[in-house]
Coordinates of C-alpha atoms (C1' of nucleotides) in Angstrom, one line a residue:
Chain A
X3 CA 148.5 176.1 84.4
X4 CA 152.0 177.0 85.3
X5 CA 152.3 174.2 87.7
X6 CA 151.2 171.5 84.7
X7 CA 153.5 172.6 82.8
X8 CA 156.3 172.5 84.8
X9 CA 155.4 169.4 86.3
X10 CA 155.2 167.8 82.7
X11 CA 158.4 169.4 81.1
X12 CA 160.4 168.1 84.3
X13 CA 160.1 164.5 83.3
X14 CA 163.5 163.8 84.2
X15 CA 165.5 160.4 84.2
X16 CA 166.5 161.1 87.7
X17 CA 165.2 158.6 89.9
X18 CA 164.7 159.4 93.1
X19 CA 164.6 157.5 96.7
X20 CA 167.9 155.5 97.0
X21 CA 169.2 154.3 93.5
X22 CA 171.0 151.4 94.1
X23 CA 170.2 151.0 97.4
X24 CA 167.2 149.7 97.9
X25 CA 166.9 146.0 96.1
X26 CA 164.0 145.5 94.0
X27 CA 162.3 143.3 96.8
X28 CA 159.2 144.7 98.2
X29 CA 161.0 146.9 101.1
X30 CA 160.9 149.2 97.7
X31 CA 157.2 149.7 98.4
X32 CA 157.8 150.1 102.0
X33 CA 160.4 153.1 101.2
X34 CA 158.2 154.6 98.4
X35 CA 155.3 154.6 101.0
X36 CA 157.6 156.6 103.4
X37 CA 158.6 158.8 100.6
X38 CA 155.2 159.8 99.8
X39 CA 153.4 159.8 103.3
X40 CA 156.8 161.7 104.8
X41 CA 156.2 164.6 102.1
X42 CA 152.5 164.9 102.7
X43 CA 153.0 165.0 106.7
X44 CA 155.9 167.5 106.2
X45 CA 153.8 169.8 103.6
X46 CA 155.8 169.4 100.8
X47 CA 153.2 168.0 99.5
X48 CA 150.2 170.6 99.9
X49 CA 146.5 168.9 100.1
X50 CA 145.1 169.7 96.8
X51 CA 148.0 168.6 95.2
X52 CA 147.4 166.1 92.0
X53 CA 149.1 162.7 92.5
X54 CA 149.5 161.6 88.7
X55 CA 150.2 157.9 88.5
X56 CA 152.7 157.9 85.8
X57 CA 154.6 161.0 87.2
X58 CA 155.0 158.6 90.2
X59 CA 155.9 155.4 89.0
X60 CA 158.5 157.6 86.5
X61 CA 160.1 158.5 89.7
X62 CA 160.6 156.1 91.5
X63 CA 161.4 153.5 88.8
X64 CA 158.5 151.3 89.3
X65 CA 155.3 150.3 87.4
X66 CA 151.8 152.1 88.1
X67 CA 150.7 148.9 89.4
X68 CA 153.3 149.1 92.1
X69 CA 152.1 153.0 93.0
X70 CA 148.5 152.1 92.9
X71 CA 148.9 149.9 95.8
X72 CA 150.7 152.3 97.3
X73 CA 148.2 155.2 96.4
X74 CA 144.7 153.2 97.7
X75 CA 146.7 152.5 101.3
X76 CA 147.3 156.3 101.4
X77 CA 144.0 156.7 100.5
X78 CA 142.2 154.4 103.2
X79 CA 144.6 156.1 106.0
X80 CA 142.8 159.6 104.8
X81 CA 146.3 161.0 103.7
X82 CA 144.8 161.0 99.9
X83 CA 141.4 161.6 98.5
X84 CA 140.8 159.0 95.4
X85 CA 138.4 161.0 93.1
X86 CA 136.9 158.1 90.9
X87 CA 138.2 159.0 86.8
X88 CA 140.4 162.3 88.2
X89 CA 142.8 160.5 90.3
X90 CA 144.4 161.0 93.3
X91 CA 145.4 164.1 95.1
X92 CA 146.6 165.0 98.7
X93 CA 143.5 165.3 101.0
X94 CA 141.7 168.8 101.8
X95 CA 140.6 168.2 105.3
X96 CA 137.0 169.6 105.5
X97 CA 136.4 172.1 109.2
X98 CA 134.0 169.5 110.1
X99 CA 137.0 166.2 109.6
X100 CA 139.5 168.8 111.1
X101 CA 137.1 168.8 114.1
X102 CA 136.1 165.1 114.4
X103 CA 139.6 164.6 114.3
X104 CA 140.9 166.3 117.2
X105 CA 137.4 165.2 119.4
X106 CA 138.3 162.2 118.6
X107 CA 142.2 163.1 120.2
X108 CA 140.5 164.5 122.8
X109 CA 139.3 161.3 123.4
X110 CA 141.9 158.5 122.9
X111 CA 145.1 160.2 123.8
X112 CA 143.8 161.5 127.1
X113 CA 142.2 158.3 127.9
X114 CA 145.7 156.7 127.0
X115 CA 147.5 158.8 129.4
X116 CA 147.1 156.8 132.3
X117 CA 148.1 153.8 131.7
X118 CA 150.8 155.2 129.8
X119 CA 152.0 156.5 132.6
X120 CA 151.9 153.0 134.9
X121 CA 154.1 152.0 131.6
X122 CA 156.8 154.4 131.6
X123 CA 159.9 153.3 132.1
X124 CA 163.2 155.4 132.5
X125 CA 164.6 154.1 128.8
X126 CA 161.3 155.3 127.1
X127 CA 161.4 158.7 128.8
X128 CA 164.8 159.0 127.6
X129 CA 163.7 158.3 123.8
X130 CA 161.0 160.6 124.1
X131 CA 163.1 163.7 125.7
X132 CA 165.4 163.2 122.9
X133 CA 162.3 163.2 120.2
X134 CA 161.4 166.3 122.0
X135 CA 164.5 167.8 122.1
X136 CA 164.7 167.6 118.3
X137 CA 161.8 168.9 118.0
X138 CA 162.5 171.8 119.6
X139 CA 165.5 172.3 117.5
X140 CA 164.0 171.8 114.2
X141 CA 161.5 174.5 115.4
X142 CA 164.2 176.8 116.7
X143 CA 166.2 176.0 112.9
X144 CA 163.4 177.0 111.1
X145 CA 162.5 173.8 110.0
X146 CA 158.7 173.2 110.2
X147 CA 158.8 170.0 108.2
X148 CA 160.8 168.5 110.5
X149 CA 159.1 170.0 113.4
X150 CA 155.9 168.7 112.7
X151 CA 156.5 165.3 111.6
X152 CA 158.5 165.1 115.1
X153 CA 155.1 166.3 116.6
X154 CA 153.4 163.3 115.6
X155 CA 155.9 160.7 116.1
X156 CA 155.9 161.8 119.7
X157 CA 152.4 161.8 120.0
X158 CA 152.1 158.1 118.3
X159 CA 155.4 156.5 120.4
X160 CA 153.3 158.1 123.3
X161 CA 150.5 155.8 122.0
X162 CA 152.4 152.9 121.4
X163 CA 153.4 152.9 124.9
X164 CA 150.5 152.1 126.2
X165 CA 150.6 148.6 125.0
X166 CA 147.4 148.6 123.0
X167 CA 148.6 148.3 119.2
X168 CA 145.6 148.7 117.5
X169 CA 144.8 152.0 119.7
X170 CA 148.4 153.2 118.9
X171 CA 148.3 153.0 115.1
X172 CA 144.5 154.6 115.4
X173 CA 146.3 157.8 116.7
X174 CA 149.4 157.0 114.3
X175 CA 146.8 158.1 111.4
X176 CA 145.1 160.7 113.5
X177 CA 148.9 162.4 114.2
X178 CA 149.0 161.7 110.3
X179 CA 145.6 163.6 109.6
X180 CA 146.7 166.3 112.2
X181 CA 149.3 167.1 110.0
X182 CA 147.1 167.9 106.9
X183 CA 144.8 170.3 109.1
X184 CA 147.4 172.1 110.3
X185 CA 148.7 172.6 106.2
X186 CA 145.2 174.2 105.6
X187 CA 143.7 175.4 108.6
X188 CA 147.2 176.6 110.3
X189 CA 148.4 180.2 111.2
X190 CA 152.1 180.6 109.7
X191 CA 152.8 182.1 113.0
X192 CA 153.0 179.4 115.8
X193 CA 151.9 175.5 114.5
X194 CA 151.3 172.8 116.5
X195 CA 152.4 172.0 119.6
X196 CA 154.0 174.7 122.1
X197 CA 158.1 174.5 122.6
X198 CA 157.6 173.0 126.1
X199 CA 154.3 171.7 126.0
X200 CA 155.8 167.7 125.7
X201 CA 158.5 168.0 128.1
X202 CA 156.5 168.8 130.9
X203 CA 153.7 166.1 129.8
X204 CA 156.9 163.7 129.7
X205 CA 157.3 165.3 133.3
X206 CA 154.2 164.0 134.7
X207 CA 154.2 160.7 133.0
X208 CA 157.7 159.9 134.5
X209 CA 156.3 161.3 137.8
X210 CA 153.4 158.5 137.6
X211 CA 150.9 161.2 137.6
X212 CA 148.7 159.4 134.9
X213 CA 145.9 162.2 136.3
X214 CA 147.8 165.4 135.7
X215 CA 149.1 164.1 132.6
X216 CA 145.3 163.4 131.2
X217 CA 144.5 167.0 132.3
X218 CA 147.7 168.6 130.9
X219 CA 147.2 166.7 127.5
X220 CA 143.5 167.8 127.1
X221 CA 144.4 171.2 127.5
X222 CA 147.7 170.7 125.1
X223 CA 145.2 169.4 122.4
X224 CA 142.8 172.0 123.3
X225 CA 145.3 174.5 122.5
X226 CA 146.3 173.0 119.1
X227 CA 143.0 173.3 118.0
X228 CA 142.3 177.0 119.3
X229 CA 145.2 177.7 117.6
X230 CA 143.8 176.6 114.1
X231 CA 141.5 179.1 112.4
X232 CA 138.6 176.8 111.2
X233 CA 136.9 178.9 108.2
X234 CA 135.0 177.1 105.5
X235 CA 136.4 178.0 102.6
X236 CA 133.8 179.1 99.6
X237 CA 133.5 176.4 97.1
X238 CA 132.4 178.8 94.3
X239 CA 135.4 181.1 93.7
X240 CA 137.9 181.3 96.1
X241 CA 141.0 180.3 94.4
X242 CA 140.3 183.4 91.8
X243 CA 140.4 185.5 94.9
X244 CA 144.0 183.7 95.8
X245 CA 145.5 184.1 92.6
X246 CA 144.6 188.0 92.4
X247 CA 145.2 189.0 95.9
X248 CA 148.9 187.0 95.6
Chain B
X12 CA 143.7 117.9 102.0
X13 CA 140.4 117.4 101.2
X14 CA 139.6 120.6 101.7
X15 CA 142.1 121.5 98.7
X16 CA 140.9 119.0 96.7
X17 CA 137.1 120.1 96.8
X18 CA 137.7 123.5 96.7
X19 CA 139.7 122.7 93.3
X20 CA 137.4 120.5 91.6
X21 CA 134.6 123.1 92.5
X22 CA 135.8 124.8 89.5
X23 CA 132.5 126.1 88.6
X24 CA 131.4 128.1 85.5
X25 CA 128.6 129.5 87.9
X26 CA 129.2 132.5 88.9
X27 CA 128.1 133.9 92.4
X28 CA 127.3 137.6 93.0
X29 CA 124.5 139.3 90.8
X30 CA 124.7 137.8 87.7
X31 CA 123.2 139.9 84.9
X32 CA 122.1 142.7 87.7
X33 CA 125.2 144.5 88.8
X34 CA 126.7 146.0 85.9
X35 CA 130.3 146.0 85.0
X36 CA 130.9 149.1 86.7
X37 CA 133.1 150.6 89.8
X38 CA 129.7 149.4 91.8
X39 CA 130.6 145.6 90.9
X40 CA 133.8 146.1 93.2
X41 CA 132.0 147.2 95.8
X42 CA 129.3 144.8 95.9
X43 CA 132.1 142.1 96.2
X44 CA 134.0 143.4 98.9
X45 CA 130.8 143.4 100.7
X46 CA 130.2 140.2 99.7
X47 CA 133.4 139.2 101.3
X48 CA 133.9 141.0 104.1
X49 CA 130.0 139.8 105.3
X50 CA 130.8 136.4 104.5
X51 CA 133.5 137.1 107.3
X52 CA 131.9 138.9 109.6
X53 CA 129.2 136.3 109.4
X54 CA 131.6 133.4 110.0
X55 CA 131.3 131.3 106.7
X56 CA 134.8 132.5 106.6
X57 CA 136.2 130.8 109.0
X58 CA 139.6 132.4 110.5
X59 CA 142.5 130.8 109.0
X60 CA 141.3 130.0 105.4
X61 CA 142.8 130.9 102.8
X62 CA 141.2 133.5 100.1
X63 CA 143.1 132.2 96.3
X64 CA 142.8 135.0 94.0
X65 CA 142.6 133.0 91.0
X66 CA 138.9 130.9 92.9
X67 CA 137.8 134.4 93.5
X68 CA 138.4 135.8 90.4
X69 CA 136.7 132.9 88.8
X70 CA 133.7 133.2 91.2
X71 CA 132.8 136.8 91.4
X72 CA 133.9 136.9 87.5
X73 CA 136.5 139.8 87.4
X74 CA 140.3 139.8 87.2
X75 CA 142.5 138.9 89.8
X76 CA 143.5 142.3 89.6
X77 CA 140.5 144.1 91.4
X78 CA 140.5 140.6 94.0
X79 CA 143.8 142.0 94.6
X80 CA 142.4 145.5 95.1
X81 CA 140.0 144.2 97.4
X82 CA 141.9 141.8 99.6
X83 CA 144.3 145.0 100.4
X84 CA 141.4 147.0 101.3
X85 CA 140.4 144.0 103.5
X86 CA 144.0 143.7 104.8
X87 CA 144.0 147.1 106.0
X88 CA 140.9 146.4 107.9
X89 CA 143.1 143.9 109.1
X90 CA 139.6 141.1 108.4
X91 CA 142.2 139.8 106.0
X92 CA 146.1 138.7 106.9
X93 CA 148.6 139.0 103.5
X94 CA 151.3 136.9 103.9
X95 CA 153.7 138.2 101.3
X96 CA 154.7 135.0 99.2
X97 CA 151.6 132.7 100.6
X98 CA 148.9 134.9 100.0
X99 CA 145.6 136.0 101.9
X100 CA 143.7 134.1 104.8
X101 CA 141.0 135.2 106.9
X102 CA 142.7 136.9 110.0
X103 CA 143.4 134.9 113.0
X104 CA 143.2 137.4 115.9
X105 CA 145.7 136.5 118.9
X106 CA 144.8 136.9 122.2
X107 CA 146.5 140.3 123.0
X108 CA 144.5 141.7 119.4
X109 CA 141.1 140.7 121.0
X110 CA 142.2 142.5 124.8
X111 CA 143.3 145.4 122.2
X112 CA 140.6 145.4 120.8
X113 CA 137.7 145.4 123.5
X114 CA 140.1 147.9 125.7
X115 CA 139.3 150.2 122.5
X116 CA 136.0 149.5 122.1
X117 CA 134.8 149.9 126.2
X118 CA 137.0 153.4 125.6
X119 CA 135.4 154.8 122.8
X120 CA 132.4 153.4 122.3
X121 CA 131.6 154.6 126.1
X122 CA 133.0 157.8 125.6
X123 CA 130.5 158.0 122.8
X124 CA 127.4 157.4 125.0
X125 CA 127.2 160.9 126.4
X126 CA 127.2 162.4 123.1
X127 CA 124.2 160.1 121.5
X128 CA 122.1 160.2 124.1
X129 CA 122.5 163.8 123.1
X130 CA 121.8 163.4 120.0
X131 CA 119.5 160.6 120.0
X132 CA 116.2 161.7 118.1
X133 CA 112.6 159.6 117.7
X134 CA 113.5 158.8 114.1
X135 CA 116.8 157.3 115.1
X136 CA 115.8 155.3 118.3
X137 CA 113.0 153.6 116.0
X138 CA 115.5 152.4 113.6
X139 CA 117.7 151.1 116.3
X140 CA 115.2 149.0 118.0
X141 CA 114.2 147.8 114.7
X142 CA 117.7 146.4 114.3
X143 CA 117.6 145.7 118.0
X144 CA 114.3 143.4 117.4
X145 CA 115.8 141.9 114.4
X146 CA 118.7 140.6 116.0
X147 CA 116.7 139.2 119.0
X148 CA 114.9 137.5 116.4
X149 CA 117.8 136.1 114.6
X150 CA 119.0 134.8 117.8
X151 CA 116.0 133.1 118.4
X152 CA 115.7 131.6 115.3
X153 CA 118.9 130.1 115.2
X154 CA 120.8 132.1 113.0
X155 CA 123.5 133.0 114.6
X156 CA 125.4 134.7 111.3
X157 CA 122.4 137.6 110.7
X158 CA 122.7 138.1 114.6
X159 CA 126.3 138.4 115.0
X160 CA 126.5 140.7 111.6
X161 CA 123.3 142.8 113.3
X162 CA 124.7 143.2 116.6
X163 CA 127.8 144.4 114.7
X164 CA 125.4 147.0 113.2
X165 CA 124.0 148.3 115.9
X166 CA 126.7 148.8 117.6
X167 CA 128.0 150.9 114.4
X168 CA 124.9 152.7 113.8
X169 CA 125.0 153.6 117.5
X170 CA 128.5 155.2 116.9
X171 CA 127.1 157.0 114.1
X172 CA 125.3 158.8 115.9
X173 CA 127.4 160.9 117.8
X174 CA 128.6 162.7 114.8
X175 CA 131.7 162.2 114.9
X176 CA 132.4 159.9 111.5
X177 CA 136.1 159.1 112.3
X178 CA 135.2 157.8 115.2
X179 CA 132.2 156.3 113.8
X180 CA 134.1 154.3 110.8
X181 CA 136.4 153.4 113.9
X182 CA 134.5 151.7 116.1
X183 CA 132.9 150.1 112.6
X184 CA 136.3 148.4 111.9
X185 CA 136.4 147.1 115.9
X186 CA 133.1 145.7 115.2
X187 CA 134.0 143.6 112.4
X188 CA 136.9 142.3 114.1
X189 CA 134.9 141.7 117.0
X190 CA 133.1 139.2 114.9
X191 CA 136.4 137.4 114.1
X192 CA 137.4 137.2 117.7
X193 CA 133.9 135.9 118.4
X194 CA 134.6 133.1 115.7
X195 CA 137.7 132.6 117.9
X196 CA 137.8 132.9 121.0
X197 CA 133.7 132.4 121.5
X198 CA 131.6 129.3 123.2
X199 CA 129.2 128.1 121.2
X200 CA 126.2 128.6 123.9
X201 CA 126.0 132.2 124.5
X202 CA 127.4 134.9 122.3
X203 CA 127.9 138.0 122.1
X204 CA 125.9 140.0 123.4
X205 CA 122.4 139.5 125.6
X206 CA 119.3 139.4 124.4
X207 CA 117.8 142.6 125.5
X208 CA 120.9 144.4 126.7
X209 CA 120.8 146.3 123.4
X210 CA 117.0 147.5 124.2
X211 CA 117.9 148.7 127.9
X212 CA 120.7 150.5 126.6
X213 CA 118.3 151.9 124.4
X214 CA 116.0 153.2 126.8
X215 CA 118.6 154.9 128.6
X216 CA 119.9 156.5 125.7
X217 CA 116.0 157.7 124.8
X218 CA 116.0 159.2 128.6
X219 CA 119.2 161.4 127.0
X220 CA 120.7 159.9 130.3
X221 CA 124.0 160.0 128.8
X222 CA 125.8 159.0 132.3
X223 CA 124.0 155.5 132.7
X224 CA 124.6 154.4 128.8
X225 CA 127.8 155.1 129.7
X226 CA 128.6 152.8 132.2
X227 CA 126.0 150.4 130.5
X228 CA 127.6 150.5 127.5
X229 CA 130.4 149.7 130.3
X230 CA 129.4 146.4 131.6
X231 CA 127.6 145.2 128.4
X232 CA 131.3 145.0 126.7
X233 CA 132.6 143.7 129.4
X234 CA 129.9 141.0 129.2
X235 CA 131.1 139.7 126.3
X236 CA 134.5 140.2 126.7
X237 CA 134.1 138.0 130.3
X238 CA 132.1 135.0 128.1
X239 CA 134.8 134.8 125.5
X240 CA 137.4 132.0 126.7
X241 CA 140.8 133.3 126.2
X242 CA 143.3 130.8 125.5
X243 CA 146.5 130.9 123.3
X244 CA 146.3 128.3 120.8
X245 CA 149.2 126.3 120.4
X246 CA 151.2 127.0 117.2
X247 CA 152.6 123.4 116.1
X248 CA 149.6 121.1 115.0
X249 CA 146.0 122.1 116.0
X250 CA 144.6 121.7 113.0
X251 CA 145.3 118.2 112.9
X252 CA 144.3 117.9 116.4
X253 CA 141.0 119.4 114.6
X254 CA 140.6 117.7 111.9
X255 CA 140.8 113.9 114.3
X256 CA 138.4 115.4 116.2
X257 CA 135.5 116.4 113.9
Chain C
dA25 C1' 134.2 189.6 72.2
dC26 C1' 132.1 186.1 74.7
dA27 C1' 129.8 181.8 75.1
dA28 C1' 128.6 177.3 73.7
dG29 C1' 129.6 173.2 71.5
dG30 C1' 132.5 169.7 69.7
dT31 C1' 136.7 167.3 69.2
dC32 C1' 141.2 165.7 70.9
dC33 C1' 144.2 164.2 74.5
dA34 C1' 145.6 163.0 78.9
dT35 C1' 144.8 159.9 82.7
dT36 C1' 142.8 156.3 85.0
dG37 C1' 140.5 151.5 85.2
dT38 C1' 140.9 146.8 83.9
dA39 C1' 142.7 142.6 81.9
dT40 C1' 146.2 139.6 80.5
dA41 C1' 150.8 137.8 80.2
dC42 C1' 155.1 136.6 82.1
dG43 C1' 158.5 135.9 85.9
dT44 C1' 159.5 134.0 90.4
dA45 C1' 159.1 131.8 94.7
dT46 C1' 157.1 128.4 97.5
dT47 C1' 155.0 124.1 98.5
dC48 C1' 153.7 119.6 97.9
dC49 C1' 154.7 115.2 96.0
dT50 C1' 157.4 111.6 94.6
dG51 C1' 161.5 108.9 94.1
dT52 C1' 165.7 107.3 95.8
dC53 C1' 169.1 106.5 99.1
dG54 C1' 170.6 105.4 103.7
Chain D
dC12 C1' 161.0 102.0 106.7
dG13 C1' 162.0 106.8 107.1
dA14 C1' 164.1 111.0 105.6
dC15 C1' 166.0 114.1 102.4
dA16 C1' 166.4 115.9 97.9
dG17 C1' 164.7 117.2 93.5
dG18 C1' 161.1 118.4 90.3
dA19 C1' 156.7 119.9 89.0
dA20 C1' 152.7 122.5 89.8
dT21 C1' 150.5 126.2 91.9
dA22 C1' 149.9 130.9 93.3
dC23 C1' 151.6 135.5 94.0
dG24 C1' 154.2 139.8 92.2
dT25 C1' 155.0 142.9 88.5
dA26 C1' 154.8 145.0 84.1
dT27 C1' 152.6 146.1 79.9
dA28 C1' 148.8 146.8 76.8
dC29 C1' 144.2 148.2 75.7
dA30 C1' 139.8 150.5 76.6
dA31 C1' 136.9 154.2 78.4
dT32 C1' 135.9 158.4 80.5
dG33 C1' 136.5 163.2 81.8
dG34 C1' 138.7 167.6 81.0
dA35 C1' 140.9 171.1 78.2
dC36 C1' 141.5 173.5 74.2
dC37 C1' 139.9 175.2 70.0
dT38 C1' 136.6 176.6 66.8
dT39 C1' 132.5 178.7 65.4
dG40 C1' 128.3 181.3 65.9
dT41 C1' 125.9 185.0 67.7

DNA sequence: ACAAGGTCCATTGTATACGTATTCCTGTCG
DNA sequence: CGACAGGAATACGTATACAATGGACCTTGT
């Protein structure tokens, strides 16, 4: 009950996202979108967490209408659940999603590698060592929001290099989904992908070696998803048990 | 202009859609964007026209606000294009969208195969030759809309099956567009796919020989990929070049 | 003291009204 | 006779207001 009442009390005047920059045209949307989809990716905002349309439209200075629209595309790319009178709130992935999700990784991504590997050219390499490279630097700083959303813009520019657009924004909103099941199903310990895991797929993509990097991306998925510990969690109870064991 | 004219005058205090059955409720939205998006699928949309919110409101008999609800949802399904002061038009697919899209389709929906055939069970192998038979029938009796929307379906309900739902809804959405490439891009004589290519994939799939509905599933895409003709349209004035002609 | 019921409030769903941009038509000028 | 400009109408974008439903809190009874 805490939370509500913090949440209501902080009803601030402070607008957030860029005050004056951002004109009133419709790029607003566009930025609010970001706003919103970057903090859910990053896990600042934590699945379960209530989406109230007025608290949203009070911060960033627009009308509900505006933040419905906004809401219902989050909603159709998975990122929010849209219960029908309670609202929205950031998705709980269920085990069963968090495992359809990754199969269906498995599948594209790996199938992808090939060709994405007859399309490599020395500029794109070059873009993706340096996404790499600050990924491994957000990691190494601590920074797991960072880290993660990195993770998944490599993993969708990988896509989008293989030419086929509506493939590459398919695994965009996987990456995107990825995200969330790593929030709730995630050890603290190590997330996502390994330190050197995308440097030496990046090696055998610039190499040609569409085969190797198929092989070494199946196991680098694979190992994500080891790494997750998939538990159904009780539906009776289990946040009492939360609150009194924290 | 005629066009304009007729749809204007059609002004119409007779409302389509279920008129006393349906009641007001969250189901009436559904029941339109169904209405809709079959109307696409089915080709009595053609690509290119436009979609008014005010003639839909007045048809279906709710507010421009939930058509506006439902031609985003649409949008994102990419069946509908939103040009941002002109408003929304059945989706014109290029050619590099339909190559995008049957590239994704031969790679998941074949990857699928070896799963279902898995999976398949009595009960569901009935139910797909029932669609199966009505589509052949459809086909023979002329109606090309019920075959093109049942082919659609089968392919869906096919996906279905393997469990995986993400994929599942996936391979739904390349369907649909499917539909509106085959409006396109498709010759009048033959389309889509065979007649009884659906029941020898099928029986393979009943055998649980996962390996040749794979590469079935294979060649029957690439099928109707091969019989669509390919050409980019030219962008100045083939409409009127249309219009003379019919 | 706990449980059950009722009432009140918060939040979403829907419609309507207003503002703005674009497009088509018409009139005039070259 | 054609082309350009101006105006009017049409259609989208946004905000605001109203209605309905579900939850939460309080009260009361056992």
């Amino acid at each position: 009950m805490n939370q509500r009442r913090a949440a209501t009390e902080r009803k601030a005047n402070e607008r957030v996202g860029r005050p004056g920059k951002n004109g009133d045209g419709p790029e607003r949307h566009e930025s609010i979108y970001h706003a919103i989809s970057d903090a859910i990716i990053e896990h600042r905002l934590k699945p379960g967490a209530r989406l109230r349309e007025d608290a949203l439209s009070e911060v960033f200075g627009v009308s509900r209408t505006g933040i419905r629209k906004i809401l219902q595309r989050l909603a159709l790319e998975q990122l929010v659940t849209l219960t029908p009178r309670r609202g929205a709130s950031v998705t709980r992935p269920t085990a069963a999603e968090a495992k359809d999700v990754f199969d269906a990784r498995q599948m594209i991504e790996c199938g992808l590698m090939p060709e994405v590997a007859r399309r490599m050219t020395p500029e794109a390499a070059q873009e993706l060592r340096d996404m790499a490279r600050r990924e491994r630097e957000a990691l190494k700083g601590g920074e797991q929001s960072a880290a993660i959303k990195m993770s998944a813009a490599f993993h969708g520019r990988l896509a989008r290099l293989s030419g086929n657009a509506t493939l590459a924004e398919f695994v965009e909103r996987l990456c995107s989904r990825s995200s969330l099941i790593l929030a709730v199903y995630g050890n603290a310990g190590h997330l996502g992908c390994e330190s050197h895991d995308h440097d030496d797929l990046l090696s055998f993509l610039e190499q040609g070696n569409g085969e190797r990097a198929q092989a070494f991306m199946g196991r680098h998925l694979k190992a994500i998803e080891a790494s997750l510990s998939i538990h159904e969690e009780e539906e009776e109870t289990p946040d009492l048990y939360q609150i009194f064991s924290a």
